[in-house]
Short mmCIF file of C-alpha atoms in Angstrom, two decimals:
data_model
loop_
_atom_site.label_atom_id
_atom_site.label_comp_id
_atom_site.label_asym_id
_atom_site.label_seq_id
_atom_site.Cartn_x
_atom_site.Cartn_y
_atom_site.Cartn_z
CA UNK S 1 -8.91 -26.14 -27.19
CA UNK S 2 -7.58 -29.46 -28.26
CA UNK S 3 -10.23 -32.00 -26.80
CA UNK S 4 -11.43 -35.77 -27.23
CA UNK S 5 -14.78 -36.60 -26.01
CA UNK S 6 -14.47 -38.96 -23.12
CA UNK S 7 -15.82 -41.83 -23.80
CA UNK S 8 -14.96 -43.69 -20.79
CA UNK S 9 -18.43 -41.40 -18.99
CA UNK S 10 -20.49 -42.05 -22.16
CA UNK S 11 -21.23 -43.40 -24.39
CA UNK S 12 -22.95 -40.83 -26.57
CA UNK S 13 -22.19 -36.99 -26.84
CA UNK S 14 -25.10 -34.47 -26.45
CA UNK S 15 -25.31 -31.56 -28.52
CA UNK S 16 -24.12 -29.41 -25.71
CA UNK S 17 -21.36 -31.65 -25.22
CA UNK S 18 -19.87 -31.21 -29.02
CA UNK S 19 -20.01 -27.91 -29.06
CA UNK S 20 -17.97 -28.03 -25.80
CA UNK S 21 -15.32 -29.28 -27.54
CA UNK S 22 -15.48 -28.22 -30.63
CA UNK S 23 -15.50 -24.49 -29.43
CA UNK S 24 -13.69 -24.49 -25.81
CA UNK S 25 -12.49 -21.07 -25.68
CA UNK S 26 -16.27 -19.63 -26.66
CA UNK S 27 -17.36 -19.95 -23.44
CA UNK S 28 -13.80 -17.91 -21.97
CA UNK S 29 -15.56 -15.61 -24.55
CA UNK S 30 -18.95 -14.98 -23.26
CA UNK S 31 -17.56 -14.78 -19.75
CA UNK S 32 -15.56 -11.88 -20.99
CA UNK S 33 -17.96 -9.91 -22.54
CA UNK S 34 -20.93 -10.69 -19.30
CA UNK S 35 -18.15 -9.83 -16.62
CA UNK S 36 -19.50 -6.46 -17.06
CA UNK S 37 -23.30 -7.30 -15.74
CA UNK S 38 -21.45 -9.11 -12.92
CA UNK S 39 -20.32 -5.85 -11.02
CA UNK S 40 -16.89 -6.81 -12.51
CA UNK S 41 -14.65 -3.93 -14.21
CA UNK S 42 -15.15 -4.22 -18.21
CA UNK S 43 -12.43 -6.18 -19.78
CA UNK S 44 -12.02 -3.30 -22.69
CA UNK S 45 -8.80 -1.38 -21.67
CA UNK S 46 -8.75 2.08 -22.89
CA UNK S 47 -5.45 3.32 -25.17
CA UNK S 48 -3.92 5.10 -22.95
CA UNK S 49 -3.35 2.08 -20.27
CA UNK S 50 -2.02 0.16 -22.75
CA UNK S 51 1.61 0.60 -22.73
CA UNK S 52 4.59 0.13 -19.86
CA UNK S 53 7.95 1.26 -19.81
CA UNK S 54 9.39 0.06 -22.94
CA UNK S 55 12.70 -1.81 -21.92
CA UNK S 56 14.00 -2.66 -25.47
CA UNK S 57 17.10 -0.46 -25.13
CA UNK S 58 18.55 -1.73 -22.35
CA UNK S 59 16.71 -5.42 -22.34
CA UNK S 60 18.24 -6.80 -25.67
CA UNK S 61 15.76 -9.51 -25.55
CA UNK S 62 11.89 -10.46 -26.66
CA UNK S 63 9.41 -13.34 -26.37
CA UNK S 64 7.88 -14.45 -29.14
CA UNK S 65 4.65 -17.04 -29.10
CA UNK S 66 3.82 -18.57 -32.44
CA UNK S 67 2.51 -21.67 -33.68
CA UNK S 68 4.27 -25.02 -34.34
CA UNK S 69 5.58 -25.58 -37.65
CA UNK S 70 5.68 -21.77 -38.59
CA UNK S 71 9.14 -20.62 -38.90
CA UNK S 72 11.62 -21.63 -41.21
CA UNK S 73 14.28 -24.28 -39.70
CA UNK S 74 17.48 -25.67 -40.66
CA UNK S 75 17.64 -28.71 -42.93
CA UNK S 76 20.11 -30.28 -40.90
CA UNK S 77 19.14 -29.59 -37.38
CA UNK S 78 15.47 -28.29 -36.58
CA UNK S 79 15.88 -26.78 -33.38
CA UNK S 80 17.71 -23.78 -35.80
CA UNK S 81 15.64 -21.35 -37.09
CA UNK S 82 18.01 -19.52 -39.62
CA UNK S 83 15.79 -16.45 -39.91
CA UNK S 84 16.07 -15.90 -36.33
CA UNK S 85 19.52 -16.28 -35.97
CA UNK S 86 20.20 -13.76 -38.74
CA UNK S 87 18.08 -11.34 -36.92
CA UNK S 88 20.02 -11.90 -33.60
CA UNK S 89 23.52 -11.51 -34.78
CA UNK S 90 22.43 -8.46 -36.97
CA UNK S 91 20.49 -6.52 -33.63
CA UNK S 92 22.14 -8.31 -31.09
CA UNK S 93 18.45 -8.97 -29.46
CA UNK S 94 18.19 -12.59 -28.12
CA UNK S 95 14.56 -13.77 -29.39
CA UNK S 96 13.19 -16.08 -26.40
CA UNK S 97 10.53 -18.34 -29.29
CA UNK S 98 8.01 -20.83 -28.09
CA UNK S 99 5.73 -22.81 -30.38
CA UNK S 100 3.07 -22.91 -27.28
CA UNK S 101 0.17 -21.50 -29.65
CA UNK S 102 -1.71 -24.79 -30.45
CA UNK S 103 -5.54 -23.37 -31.16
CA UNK S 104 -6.73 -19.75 -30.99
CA UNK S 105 -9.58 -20.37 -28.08
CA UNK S 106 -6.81 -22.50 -26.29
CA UNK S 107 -4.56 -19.62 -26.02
CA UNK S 108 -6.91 -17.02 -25.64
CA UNK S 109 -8.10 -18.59 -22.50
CA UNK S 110 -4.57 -18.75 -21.73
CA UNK S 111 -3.69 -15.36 -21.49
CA UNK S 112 -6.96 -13.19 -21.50
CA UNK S 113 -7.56 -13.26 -17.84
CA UNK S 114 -3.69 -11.22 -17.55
CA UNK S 115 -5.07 -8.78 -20.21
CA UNK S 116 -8.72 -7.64 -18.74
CA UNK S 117 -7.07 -7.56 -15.10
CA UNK S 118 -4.33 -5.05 -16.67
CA UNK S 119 -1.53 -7.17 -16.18
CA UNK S 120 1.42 -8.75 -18.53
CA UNK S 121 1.42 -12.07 -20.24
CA UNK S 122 5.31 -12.40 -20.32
CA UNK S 123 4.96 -12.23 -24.02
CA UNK S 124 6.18 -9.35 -26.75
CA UNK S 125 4.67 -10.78 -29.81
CA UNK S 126 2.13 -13.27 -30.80
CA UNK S 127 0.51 -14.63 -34.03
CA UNK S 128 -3.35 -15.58 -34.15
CA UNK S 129 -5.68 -15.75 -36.58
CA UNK S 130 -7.22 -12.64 -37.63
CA UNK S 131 -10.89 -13.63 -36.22
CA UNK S 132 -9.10 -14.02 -33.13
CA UNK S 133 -7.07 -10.73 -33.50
CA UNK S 134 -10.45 -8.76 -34.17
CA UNK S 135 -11.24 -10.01 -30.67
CA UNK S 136 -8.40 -8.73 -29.09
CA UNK S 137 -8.69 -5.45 -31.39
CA UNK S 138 -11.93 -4.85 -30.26
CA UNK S 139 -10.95 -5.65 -26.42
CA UNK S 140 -8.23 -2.92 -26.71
CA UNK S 141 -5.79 -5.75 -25.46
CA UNK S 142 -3.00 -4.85 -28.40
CA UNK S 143 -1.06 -1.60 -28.67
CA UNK S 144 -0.45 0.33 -31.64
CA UNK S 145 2.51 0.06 -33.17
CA UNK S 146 4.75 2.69 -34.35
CA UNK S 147 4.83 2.40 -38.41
CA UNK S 148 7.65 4.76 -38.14
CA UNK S 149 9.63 1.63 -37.20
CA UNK S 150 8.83 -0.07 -39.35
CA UNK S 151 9.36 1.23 -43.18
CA UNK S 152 9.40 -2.08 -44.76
CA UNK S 153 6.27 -2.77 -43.87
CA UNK S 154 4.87 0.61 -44.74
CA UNK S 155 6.88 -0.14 -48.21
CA UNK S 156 6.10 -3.87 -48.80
CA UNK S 157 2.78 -4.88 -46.85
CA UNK S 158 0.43 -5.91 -50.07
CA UNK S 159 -2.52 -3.26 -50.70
CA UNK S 160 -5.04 -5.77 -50.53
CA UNK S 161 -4.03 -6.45 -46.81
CA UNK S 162 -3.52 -3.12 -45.71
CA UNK S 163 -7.26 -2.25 -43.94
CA UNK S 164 -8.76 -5.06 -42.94
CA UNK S 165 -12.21 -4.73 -41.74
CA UNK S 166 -11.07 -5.53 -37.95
CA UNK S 167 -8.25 -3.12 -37.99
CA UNK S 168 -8.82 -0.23 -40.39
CA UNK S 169 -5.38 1.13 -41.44
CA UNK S 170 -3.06 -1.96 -39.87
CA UNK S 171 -2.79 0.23 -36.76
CA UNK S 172 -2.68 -3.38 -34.37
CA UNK S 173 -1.51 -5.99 -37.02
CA UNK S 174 0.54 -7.04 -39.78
CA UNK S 175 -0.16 -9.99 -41.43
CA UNK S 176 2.67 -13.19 -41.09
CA UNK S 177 1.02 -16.04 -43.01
CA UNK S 178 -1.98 -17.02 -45.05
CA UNK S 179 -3.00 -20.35 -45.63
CA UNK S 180 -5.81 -22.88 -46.23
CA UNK S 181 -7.68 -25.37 -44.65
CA UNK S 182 -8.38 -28.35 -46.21
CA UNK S 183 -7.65 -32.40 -45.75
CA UNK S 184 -4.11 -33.63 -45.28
CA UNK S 185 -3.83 -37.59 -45.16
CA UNK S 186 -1.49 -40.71 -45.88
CA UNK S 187 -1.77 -41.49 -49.25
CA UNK S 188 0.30 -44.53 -49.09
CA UNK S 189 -1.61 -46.10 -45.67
CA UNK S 190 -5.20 -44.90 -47.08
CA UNK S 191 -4.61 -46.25 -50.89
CA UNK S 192 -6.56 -44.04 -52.73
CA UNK S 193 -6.91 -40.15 -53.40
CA UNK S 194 -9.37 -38.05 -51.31
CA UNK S 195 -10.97 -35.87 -53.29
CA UNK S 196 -14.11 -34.63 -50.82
CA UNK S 197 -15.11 -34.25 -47.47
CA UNK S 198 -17.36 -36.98 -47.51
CA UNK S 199 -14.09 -39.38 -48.55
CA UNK S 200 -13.38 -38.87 -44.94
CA UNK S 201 -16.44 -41.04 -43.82
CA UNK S 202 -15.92 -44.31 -45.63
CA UNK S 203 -16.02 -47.69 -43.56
CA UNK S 204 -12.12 -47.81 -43.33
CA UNK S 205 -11.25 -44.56 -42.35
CA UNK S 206 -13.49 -45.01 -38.52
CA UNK S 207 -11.58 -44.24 -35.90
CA UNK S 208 -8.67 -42.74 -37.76
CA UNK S 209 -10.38 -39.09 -38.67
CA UNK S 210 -9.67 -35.88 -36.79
CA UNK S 211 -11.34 -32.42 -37.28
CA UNK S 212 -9.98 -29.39 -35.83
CA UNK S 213 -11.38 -28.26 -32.63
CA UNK S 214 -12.11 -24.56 -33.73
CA UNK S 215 -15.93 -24.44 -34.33
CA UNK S 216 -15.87 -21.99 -37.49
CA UNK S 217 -12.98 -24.40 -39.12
CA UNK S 218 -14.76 -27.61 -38.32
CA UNK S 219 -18.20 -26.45 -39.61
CA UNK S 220 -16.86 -24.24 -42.47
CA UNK S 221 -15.49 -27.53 -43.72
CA UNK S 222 -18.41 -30.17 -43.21
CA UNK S 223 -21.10 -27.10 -44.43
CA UNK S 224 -19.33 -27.11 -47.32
CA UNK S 225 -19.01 -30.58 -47.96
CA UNK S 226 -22.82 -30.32 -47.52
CA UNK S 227 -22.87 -28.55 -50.80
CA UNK S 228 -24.33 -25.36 -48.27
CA UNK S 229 -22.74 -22.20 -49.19
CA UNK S 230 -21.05 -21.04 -45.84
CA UNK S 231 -21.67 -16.90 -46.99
CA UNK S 232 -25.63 -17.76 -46.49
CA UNK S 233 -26.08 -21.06 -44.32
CA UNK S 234 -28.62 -20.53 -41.56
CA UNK S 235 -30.05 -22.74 -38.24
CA UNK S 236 -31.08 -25.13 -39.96
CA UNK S 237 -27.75 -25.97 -42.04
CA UNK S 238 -25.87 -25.98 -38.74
CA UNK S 239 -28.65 -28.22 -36.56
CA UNK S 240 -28.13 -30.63 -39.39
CA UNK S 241 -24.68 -30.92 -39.27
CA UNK S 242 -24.72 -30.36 -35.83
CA UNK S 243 -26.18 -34.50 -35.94
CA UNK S 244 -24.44 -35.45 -38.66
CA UNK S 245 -21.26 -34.71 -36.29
CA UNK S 246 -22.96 -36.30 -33.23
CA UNK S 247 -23.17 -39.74 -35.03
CA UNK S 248 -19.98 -39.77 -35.98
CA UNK S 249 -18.68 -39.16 -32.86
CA UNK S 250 -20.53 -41.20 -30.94
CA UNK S 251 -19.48 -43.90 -33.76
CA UNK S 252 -16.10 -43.32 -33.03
CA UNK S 253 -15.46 -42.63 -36.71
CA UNK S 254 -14.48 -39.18 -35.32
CA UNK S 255 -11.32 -39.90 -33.25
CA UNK S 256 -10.73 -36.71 -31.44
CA UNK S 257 -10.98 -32.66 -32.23
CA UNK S 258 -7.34 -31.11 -32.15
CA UNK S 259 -5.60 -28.14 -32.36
CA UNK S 260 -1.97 -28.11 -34.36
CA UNK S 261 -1.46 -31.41 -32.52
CA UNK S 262 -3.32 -33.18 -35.47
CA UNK S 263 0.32 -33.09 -37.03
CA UNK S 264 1.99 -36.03 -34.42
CA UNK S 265 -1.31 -38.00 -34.94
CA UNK S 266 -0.89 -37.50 -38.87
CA UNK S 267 2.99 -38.42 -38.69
CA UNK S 268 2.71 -40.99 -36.29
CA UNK S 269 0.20 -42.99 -38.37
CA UNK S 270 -2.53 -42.86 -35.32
CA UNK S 271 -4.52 -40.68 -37.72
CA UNK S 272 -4.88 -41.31 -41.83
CA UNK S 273 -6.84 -38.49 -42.73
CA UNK S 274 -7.49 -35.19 -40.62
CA UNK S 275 -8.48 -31.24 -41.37
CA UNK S 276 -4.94 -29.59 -41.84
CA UNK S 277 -3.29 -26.41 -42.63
CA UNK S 278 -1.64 -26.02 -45.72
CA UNK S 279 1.39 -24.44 -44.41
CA UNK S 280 1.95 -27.52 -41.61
CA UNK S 281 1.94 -29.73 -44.44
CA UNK S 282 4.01 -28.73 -46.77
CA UNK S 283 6.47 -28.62 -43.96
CA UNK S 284 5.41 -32.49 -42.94
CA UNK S 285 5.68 -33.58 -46.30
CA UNK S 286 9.84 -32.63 -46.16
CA UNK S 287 10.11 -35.76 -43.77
CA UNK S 288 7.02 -37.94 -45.07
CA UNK S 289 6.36 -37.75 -48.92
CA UNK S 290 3.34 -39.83 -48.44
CA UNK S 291 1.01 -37.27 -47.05
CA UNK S 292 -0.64 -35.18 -48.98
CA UNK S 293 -2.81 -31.58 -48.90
CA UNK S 294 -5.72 -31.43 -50.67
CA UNK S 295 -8.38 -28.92 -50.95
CA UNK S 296 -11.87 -30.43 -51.27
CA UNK S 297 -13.84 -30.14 -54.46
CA UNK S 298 -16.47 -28.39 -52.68
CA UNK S 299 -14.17 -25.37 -51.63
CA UNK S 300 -12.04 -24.76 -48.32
CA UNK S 301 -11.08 -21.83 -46.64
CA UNK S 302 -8.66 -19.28 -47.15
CA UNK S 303 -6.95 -17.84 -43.55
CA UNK S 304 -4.62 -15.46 -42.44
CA UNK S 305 -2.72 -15.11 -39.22
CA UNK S 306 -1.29 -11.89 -38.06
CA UNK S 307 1.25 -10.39 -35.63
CA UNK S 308 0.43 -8.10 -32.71
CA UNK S 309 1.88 -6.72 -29.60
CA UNK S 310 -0.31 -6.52 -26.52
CA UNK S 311 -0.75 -4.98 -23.55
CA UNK S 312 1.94 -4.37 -21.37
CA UNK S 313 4.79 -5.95 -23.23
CA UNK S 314 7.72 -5.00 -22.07
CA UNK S 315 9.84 -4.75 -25.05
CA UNK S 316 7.70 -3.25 -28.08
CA UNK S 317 10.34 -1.76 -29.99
CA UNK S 318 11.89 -4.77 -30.11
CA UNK S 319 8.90 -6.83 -31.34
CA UNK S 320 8.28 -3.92 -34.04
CA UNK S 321 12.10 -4.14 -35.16
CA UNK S 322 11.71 -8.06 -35.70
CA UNK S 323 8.43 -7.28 -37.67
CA UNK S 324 9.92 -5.08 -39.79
CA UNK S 325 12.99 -7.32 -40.82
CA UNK S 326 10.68 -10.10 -41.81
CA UNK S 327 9.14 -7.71 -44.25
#
């Protein structure tokens, strides 16, 4: 969930209130998996309530939700995606894209409470990250998808992706881009190189910092510029940096926690130095040659984001068919 902390009701954050908003959609979480002790039907949906009539032959169409940034686009006019447009005037299927995926909790709190009450969230494909996707994997909120379909990505999905722990044998996902997270800022405005995590806390740099709003990307980060080693930290590693955060938001050196809306804040110059995605960068850096991506001396981590269909979408073989031609 893309939050600031409101400073205009205090002027301090408790612990309870950072962890508010640096994890938003955890609570959306926990309410799903205690709606059961409430009297209220389980959110799991068994597989064979998974699928509706499948439109695709007669519907030429499909929506597709991905993130900003994460399609290729025309040099010369960015509201063409040249990919896309190859695919439509090859299968005649009109792909309906919105960049509305800003942070994983955000949209899972979006559309989970039209998943667990067996209904349709208007959407035929979607890209999360694969945490995320082992959430909805394990929720039965995606369907299967039919690999005969699909034969490039039987042919050309890499071995080391094919059976991830979360969905043994790619039955739910296939993977659409892998990245890291690291530091992105203006090299010109900021004058120096960043090198480390703690570069992003001196004197100059107060108010102009951003960290990402997703709890296991924020603290992944900051535990490793800790010099903690984030396969075996434990309580007290987090409680530590749980106040290390706290004064630096209540310092206002932290300016806000974002989702993929760090990148107007980084281009706009309200922000020098944030925690970015590689992939968003590389893409800024086409318009702005002055920020730069850097991955901290201390380590970063390495994502992937992957492509699923859930429940109820009305045009699966459509969604598999565009899956297959990025392969």
């Amino acid at each position: 969930m893309t939050s600031s902390v409101p400073r205009s009701r205090t002027s301090s954050v408790s612990r309870r209130s950072l962890l508010r908003v640096l994890g938003g959609g955890a609570a959306v979480g926990a309410a799903v998996g205690a709606l059961a002790g409430c009297g209220v039907p389980a959110a799991y949906i068994e597989p064979g309530e998974r699928a509706a009539r499948d439109r695709s032959r007669r519907d030429r169409t499909l929506t597709f939700a991905n993130w900003p940034l994460y399609i290729d686009t025309d040099d010369n006019d960015k509201t063409k995606r040249p990919s896309l447009d190859a695919f439509e005037k090859r299968t005649g299927i009109d792909v309906r894209y919105t960049e509305e995926i800003n942070d994983n909790d955000e949209f899972f709190g979006k559309i989970s409470p039209s998943l667990m009450n067996h209904q349709e969230t208007g959407r035929d494909l979607i890209v999360i990250s694969d945490w995320m996707c082992a959430r909805f994997v394990r929720l039965g909120w995606v369907q299967e998808m039919d690999r005969a379909r699909q034969p490039n990505v039987t042919k050309y999905l890499d071995p080391l992706l094919r059976s991830p722990h979360f969905d043994p044998g790619r039955k739910y996902t296939v993977p659409w881009q892998s990245g890291i997270t690291g530091i992105a800022y203006n090299k010109r405005k900021v004058g120096r190189e960043i090198k480390q995590v703690s570069d992003l806390w001196a004197d100059d740099l107060k108010g102009r910092v951003t960290l990402l709003s997703g709890l296991d990307e924020a603290f992944a980060l900051l535990l490793q510029g800790d010099g903690v080693d984030i396969r075996k930290w434990t309580a007290d590693d987090f409680h530590r940096m749980c106040d290390k955060v706290e004064k630096m938001v209540n310092s206002h050196h932290i300016r806000r926690f974002t989702g993929n809306d760090y990148i107007k804040d980084l281009s706009s110059g309200d922000v020098l130095a944030c925690q970015a995605y590689s992939g968003d960068v590389i893409q800024l850096q086409a318009d702005d040659p002055d920020i730069e991506f850097v991955v901290p001396e201390e380590g970063a981590e390495l994502w992937a984001e992957s492509l699923m269909v859930p429940n109820l979408a009305r045009h699966k073989q459509n969604a598999e068919r565009l899956i297959d031609y990025y392969y």
